[in-house]
PDB file of C-alpha atoms in Angstrom:
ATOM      1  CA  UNK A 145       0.000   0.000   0.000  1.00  0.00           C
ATOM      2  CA  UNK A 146       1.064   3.233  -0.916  1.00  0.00           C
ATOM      3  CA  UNK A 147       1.387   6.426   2.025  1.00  0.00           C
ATOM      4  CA  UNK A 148       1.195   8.928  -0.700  1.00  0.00           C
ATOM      5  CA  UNK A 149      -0.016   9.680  -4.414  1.00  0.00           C
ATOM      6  CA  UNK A 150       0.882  11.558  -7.895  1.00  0.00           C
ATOM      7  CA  UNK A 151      -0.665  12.441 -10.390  1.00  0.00           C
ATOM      8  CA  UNK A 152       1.054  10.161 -13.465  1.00  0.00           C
ATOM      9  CA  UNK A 153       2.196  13.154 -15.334  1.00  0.00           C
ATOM     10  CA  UNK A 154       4.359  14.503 -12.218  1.00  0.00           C
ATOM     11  CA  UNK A 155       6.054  10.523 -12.095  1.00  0.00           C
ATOM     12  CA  UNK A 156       9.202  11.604 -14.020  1.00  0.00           C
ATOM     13  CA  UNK A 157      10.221  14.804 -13.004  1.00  0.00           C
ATOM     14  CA  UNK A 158      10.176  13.002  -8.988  1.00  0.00           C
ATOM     15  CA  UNK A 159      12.253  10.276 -10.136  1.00  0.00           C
ATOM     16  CA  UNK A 160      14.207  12.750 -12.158  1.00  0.00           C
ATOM     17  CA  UNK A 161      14.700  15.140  -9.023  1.00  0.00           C
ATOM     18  CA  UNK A 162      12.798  17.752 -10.780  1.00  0.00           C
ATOM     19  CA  UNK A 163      10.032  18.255  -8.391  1.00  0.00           C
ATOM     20  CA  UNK A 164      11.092  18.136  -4.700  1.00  0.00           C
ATOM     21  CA  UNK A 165       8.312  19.493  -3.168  1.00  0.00           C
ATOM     22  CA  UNK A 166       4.162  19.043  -2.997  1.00  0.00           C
ATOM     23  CA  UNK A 167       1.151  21.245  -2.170  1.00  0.00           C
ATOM     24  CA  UNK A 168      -1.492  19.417  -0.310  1.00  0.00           C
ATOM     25  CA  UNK A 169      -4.810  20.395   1.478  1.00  0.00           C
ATOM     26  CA  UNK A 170      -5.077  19.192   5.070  1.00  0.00           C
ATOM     27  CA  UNK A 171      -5.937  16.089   4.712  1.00  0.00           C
ATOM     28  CA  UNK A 172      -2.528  15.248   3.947  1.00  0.00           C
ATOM     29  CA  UNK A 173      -0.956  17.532   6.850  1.00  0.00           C
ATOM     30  CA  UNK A 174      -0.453  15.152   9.125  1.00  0.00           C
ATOM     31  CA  UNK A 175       3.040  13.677   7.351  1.00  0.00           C
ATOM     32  CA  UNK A 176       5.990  15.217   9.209  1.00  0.00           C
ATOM     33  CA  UNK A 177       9.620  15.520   8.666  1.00  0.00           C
ATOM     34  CA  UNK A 178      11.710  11.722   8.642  1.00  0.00           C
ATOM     35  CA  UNK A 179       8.629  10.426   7.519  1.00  0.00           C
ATOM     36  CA  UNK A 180       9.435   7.671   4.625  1.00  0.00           C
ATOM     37  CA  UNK A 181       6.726   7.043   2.334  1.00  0.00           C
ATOM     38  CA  UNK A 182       5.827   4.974  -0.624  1.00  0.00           C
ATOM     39  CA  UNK A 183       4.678   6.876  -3.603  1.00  0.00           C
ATOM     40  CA  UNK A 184       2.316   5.634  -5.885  1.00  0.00           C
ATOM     41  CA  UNK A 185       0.498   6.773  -9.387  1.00  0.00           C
ATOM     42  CA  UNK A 186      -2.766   8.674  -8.604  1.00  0.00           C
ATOM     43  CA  UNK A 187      -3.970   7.116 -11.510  1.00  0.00           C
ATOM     44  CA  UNK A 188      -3.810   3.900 -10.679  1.00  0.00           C
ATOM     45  CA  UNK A 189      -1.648   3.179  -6.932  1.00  0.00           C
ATOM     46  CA  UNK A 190       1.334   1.794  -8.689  1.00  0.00           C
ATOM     47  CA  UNK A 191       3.789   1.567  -6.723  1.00  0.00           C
ATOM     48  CA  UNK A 192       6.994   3.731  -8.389  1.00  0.00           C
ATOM     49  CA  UNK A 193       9.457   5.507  -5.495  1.00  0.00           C
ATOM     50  CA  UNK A 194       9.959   6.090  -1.924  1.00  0.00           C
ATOM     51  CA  UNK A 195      10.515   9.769  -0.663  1.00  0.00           C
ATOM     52  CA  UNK A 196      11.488  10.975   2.694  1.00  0.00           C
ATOM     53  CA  UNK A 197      10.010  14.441   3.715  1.00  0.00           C
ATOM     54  CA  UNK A 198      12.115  16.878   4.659  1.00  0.00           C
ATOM     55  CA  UNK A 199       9.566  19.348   6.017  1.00  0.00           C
ATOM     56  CA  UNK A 200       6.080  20.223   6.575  1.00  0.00           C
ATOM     57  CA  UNK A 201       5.093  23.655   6.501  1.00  0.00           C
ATOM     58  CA  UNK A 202       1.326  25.780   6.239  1.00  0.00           C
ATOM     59  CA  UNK A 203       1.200  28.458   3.155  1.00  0.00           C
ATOM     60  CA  UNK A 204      -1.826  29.945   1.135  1.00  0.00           C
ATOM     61  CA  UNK A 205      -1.644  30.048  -2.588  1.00  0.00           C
ATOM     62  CA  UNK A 206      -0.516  33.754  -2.589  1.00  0.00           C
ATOM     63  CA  UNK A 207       2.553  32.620  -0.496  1.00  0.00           C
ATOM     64  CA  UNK A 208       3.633  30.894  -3.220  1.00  0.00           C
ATOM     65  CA  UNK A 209       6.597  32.085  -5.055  1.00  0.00           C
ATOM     66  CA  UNK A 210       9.019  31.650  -7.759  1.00  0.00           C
ATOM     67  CA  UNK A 211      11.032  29.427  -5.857  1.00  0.00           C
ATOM     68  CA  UNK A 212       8.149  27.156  -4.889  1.00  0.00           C
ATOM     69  CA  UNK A 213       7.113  26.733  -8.823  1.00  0.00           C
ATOM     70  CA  UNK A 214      10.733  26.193  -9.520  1.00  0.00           C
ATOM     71  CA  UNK A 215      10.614  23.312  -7.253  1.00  0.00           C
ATOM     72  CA  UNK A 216       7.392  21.755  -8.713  1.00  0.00           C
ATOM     73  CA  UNK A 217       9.225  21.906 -12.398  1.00  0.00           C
ATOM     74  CA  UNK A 218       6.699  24.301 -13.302  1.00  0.00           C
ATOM     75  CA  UNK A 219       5.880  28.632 -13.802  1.00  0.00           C
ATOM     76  CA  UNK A 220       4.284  29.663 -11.030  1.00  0.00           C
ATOM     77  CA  UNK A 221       1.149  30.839 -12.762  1.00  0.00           C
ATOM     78  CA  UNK A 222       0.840  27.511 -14.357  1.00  0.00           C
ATOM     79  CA  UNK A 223       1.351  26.281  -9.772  1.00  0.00           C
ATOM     80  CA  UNK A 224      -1.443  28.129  -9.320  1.00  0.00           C
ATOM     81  CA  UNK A 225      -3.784  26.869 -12.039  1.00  0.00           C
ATOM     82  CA  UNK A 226      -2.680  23.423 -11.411  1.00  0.00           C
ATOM     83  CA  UNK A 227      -3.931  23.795  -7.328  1.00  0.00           C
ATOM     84  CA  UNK A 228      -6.880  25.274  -8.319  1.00  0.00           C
ATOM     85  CA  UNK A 229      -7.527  22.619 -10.671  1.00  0.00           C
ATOM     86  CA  UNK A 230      -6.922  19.990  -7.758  1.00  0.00           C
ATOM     87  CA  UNK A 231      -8.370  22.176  -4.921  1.00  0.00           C
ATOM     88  CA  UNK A 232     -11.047  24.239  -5.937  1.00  0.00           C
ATOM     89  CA  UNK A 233     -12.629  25.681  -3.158  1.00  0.00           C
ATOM     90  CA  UNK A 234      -9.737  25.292  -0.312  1.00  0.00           C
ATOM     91  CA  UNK A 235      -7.169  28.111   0.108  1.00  0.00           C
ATOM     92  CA  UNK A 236      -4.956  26.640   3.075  1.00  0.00           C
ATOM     93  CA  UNK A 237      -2.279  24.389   2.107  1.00  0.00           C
ATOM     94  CA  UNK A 238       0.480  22.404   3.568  1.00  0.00           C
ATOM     95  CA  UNK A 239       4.035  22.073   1.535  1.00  0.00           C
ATOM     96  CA  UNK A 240       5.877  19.173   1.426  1.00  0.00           C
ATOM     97  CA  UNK A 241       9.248  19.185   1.204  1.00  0.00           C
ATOM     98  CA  UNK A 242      10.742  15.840   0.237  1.00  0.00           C
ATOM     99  CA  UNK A 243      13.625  14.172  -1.288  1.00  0.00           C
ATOM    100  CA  UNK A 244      14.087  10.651  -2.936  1.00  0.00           C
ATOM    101  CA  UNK A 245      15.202   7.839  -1.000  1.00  0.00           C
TER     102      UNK A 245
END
């Protein structure tokens, strides 16, 4: 069983070391920092890394920055569309931090 999920199209650029960190709602706040996970496809559960998370930390989508998109492998306007896509109505967020392991 997978702890956590992806979306398929994020799979590469985590395995790649592209995208090092995660915006979740929180539902998912409850992972902390040393936590080692199993990461699976969204899509489907398949199984395809294991992360550890470096840290845990509360933001809003208008605390995002450069830097944040830069970590997702993504613009930051293209961040924001892509949480709003995924979390329509909720504007509290927690970002993960992680690395592979």
């Amino acid at each position: 069983m997978n702890d956590i999920t992806f979306y398929q199209r994020f799979e590469a650029d985590i395995l790649a070391g592209r995208k090092t960190i995660t915006i979740r709602d929180k539902s998912e706040s409850h992972f902390k920092a040393g936590d080692i996970l199993r990461v699976g496809r969204f899509e489907d559960n398949q199984y395809f890394c294991t992360i550890e998370v470096l840290s845990v930390s509360p933001i809003t989508l208008d605390e995002l920055t450069e830097q944040h998109a830069k970590q997702e492998n993504m613009g930051l306007d293209e961040l924001k569309y892509v949480i709003r896509e995924i979390y329509p109505s909720e504007d509290k967020f927690v970002l993960i931090k992680f690395k592979i392991k």
